[in-house]
CSV table of N, CA and C and ligand atoms in Angstrom, one decimal:
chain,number,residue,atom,x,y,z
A,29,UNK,N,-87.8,84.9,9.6
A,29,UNK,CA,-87.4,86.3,9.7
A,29,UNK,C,-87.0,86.7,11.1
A,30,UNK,N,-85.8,87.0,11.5
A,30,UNK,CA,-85.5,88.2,12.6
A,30,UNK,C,-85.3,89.4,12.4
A,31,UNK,N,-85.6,89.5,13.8
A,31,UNK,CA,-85.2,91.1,13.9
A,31,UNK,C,-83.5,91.6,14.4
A,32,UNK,N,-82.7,92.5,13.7
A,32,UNK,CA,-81.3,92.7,13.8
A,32,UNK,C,-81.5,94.2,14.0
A,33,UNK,N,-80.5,94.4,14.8
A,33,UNK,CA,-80.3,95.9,15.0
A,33,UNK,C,-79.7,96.4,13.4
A,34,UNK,N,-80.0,97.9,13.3
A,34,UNK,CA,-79.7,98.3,12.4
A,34,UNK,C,-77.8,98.9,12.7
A,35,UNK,N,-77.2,98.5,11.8
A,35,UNK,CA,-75.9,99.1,12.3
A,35,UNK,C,-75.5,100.3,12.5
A,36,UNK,N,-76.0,101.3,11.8
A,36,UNK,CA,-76.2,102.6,11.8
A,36,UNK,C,-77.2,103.6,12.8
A,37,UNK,N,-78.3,103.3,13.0
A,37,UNK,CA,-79.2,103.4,14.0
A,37,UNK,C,-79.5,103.5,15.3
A,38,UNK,N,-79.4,101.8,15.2
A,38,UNK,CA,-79.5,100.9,16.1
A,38,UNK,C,-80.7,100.4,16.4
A,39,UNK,N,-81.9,101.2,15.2
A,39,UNK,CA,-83.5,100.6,15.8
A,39,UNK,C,-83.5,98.7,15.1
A,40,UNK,N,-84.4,98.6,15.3
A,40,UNK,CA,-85.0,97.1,15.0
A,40,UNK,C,-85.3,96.6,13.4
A,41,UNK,N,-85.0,96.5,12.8
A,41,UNK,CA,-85.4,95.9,11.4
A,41,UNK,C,-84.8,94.4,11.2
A,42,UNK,N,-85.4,94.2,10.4
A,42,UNK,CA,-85.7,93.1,9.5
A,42,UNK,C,-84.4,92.2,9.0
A,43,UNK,N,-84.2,90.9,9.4
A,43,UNK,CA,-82.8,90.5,8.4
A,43,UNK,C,-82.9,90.5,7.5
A,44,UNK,N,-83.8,90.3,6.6
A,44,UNK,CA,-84.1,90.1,5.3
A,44,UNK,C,-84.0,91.6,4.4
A,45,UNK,N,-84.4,92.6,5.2
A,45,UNK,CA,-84.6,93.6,4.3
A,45,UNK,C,-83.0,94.1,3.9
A,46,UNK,N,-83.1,94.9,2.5
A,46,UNK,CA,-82.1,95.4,1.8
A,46,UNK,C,-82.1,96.9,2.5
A,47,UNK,N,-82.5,97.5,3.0
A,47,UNK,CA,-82.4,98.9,3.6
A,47,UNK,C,-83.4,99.3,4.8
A,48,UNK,N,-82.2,99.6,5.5
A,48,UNK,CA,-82.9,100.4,7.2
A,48,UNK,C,-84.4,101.0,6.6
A,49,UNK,N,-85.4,100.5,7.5
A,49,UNK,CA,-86.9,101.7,7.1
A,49,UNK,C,-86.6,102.9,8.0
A,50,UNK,N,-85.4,103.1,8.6
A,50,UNK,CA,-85.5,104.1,9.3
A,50,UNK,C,-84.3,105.2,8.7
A,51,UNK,N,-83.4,105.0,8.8
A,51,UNK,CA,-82.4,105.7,8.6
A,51,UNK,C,-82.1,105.8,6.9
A,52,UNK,N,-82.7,104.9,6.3
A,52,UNK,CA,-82.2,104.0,4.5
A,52,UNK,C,-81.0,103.7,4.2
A,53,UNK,N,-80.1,103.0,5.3
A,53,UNK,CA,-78.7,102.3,5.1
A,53,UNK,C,-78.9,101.4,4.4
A,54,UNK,N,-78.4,101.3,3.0
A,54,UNK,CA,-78.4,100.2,2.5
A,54,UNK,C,-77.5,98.9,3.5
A,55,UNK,N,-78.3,98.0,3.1
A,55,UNK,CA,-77.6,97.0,4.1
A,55,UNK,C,-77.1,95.1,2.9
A,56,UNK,N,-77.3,95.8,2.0
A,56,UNK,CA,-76.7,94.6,1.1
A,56,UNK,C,-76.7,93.0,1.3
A,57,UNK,N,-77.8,92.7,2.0
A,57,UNK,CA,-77.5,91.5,2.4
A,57,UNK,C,-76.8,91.1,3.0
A,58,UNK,N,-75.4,92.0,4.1
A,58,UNK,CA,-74.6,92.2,4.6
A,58,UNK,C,-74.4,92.4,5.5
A,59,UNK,N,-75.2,91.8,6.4
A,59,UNK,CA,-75.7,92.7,8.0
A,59,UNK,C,-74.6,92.6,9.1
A,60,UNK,N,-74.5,91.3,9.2
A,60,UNK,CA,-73.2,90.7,10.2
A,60,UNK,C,-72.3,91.3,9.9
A,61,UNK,N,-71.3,91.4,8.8
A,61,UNK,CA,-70.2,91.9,8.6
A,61,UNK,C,-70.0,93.7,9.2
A,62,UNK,N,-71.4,94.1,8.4
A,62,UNK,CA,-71.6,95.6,8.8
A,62,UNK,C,-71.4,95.9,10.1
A,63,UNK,N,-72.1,95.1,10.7
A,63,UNK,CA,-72.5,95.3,12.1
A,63,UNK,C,-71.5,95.2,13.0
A,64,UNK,N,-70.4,94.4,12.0
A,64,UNK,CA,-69.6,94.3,13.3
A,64,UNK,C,-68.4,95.2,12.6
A,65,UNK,N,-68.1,95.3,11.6
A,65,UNK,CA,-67.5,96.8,11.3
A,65,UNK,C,-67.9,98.1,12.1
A,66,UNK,N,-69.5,98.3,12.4
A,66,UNK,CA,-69.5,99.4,13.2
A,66,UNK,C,-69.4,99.1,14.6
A,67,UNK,N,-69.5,97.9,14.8
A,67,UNK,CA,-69.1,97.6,16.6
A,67,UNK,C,-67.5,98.4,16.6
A,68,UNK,N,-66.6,97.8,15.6
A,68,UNK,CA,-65.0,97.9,15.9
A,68,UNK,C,-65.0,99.5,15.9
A,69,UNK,N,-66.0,100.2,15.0
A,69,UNK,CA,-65.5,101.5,14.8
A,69,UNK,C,-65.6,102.2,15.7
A,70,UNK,N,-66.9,102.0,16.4
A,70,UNK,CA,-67.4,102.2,17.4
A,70,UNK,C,-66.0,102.0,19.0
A,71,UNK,N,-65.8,101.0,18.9
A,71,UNK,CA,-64.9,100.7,19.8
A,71,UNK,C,-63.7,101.4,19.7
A,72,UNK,N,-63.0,101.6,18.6
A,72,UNK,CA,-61.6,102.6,18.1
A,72,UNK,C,-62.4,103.9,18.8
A,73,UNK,N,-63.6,104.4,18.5
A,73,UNK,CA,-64.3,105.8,19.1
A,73,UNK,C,-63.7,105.8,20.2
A,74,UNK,N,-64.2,105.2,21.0
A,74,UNK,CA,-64.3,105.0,22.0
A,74,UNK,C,-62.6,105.3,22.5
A,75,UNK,N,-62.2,104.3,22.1
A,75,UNK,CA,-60.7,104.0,22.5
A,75,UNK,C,-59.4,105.5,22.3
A,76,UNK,N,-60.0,106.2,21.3
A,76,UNK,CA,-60.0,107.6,21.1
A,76,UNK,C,-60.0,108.6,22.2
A,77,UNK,N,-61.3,108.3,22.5
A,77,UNK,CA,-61.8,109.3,23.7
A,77,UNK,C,-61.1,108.7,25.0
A,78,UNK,N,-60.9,107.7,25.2
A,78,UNK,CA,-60.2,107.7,26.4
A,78,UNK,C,-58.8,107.9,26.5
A,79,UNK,N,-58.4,107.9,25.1
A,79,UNK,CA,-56.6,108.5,25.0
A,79,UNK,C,-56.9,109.8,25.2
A,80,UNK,N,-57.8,111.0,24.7
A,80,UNK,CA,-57.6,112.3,24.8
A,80,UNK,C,-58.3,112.4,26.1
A,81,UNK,N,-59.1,111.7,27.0
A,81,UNK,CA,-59.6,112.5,28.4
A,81,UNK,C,-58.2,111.7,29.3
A,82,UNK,N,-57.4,110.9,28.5
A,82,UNK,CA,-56.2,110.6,30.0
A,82,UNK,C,-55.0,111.5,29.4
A,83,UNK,N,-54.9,112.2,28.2
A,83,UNK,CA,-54.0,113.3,27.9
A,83,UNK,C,-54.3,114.8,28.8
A,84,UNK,N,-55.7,115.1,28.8
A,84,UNK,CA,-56.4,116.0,29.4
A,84,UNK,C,-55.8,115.9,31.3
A,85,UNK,N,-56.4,114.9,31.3
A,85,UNK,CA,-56.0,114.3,32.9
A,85,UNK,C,-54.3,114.4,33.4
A,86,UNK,N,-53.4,113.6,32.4
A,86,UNK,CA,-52.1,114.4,32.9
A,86,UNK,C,-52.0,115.6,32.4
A,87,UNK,N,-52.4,116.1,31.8
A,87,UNK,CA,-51.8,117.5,31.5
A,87,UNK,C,-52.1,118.6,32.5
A,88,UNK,N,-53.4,118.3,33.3
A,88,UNK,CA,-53.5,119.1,34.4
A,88,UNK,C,-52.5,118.6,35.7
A,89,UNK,N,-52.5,117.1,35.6
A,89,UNK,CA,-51.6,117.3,36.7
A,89,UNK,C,-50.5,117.8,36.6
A,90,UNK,N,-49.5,117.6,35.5
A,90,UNK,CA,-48.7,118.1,34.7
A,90,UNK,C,-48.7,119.7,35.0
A,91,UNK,N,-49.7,120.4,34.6
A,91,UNK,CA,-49.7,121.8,34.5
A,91,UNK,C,-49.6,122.3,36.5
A,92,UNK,N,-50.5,121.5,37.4
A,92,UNK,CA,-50.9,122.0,38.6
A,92,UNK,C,-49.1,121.7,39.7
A,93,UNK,N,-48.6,121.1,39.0
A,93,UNK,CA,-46.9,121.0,39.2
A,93,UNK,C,-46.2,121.6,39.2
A,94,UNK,N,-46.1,122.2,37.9
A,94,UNK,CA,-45.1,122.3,36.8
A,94,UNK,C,-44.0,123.8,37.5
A,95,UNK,N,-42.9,123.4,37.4
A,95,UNK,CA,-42.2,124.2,38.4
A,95,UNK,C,-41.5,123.9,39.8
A,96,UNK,N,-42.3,122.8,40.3
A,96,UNK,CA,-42.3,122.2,41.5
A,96,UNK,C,-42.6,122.6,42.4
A,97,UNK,N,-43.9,123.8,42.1
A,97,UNK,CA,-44.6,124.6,43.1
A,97,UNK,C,-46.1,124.5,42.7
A,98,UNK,N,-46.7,124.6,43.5
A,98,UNK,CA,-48.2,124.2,43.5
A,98,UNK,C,-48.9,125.3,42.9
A,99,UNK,N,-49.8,125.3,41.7
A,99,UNK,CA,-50.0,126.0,40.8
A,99,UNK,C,-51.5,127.4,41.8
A,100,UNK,N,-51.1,128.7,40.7
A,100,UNK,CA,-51.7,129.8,41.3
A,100,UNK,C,-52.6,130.6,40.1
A,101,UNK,N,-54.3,131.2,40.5
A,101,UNK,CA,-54.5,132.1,40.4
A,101,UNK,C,-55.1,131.1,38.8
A,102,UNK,N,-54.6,131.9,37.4
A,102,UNK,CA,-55.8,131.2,36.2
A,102,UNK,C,-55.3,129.6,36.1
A,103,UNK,N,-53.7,129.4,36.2
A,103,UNK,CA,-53.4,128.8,35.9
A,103,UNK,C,-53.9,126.9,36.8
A,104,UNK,N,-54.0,127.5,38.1
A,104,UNK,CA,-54.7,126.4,38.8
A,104,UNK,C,-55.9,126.0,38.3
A,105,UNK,N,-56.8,127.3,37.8
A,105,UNK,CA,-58.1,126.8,36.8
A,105,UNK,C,-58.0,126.2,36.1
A,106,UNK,N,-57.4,126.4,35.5
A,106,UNK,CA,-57.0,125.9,34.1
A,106,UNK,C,-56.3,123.9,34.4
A,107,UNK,N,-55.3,123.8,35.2
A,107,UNK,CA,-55.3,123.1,35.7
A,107,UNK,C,-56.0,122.0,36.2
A,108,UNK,N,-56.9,122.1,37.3
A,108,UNK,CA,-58.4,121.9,37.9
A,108,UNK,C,-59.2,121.3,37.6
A,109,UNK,N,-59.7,122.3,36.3
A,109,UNK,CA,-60.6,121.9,35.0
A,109,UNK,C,-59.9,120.9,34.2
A,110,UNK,N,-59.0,120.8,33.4
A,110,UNK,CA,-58.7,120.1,33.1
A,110,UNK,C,-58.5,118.2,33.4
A,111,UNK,N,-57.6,118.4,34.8
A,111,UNK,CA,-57.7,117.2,35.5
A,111,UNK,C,-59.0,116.7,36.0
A,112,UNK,N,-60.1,118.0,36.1
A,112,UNK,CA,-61.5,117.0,36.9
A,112,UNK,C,-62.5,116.6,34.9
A,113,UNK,N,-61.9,117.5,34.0
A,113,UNK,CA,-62.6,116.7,33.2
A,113,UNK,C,-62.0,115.4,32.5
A,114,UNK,N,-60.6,115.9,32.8
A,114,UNK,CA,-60.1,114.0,32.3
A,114,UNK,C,-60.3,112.9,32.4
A,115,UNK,N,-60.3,113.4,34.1
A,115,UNK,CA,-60.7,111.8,35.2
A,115,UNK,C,-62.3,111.9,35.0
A,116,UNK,N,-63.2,112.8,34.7
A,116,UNK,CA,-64.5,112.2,35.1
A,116,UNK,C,-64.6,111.8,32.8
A,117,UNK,N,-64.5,112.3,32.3
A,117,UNK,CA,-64.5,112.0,31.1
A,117,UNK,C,-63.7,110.3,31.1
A,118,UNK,N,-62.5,110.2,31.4
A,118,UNK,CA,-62.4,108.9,31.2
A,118,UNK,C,-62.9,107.9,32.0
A,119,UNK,N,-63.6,108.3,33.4
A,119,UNK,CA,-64.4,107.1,33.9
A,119,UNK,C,-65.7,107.0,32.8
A,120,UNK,N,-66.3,107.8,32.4
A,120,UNK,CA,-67.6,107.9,32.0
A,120,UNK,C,-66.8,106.6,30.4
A,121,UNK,N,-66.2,107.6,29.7
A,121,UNK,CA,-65.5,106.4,28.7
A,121,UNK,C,-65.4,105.1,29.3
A,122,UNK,N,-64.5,104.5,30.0
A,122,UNK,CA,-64.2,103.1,30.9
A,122,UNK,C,-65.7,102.6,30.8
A,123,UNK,N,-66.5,103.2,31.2
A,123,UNK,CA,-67.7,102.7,31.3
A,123,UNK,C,-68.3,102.1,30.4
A,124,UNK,N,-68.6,103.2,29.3
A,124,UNK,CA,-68.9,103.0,27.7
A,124,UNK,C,-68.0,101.5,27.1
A,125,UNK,N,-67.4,101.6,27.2
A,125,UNK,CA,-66.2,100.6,27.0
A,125,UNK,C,-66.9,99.4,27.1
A,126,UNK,N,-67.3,99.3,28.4
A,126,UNK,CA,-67.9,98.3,29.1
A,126,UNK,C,-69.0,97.5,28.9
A,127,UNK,N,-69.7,99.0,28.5
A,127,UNK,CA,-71.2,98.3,28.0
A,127,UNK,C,-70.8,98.1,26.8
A,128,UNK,N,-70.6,98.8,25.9
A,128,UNK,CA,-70.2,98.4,24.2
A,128,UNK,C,-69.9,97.0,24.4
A,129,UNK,N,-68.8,96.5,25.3
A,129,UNK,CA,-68.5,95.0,24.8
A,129,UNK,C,-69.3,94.4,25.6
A,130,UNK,N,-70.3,94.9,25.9
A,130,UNK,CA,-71.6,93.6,26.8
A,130,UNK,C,-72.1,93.3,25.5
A,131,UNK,N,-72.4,94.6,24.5
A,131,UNK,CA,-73.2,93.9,23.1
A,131,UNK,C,-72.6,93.2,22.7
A,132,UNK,N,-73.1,91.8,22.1
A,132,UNK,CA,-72.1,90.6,21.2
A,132,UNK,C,-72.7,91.4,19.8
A,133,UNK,N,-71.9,90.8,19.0
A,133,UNK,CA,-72.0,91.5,17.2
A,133,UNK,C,-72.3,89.4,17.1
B,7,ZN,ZN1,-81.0,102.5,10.4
């Protein structure tokens, strides 16, 4: 008997058993396949969030431009905000990224 992460979870159960004692994911005798179904989905997540924090990211640059004058007053906020949550949202993503594929499935 090993122990496998649960795919749903992620706590420790049983390969043998037919359902998470934690969460009650049925797991059909199925574990590998599952598991790595939620690795990919997991990974598309991911791959999601780093398309909308680099849309975030140009769009303030985009916006703090726009005109060909250096942006003023809400619209620089707005701006600002935007570009510092893109760039720190997509490094934090990049990151995640990173670790997810240190897990092997
Ligand atoms: Zn579980």
């Amino acid at each position: 008997m090993a122990l496998v992460e649960c795919p749903r979870c992620q706590k420790r159960i049983s390969s043998k058993a037919k359902q998470c004692s934690h969460c009650q994911t049925s797991i059909n005798g199925n574990l590998a396949s599952l598991a790595k179904i939620s690795h990919i989905e997991k990974s598309n997540q991911l791959m999601n969030h780093t398309f909308i924090f680099l849309t975030l990211f140009v769009a303030g640059a985009v916006l703090w431009f726009w005109g060909g004058e250096v942006a003023q007053g809400s619209r620089a906020i707005v701006a600002i905000s935007s570009f510092a949550i893109g760039f720190s949202g997509y490094l934090i993503t990049r990151i995640r990224i990173v670790m997810h594929k240190r897990k092997s499935v």
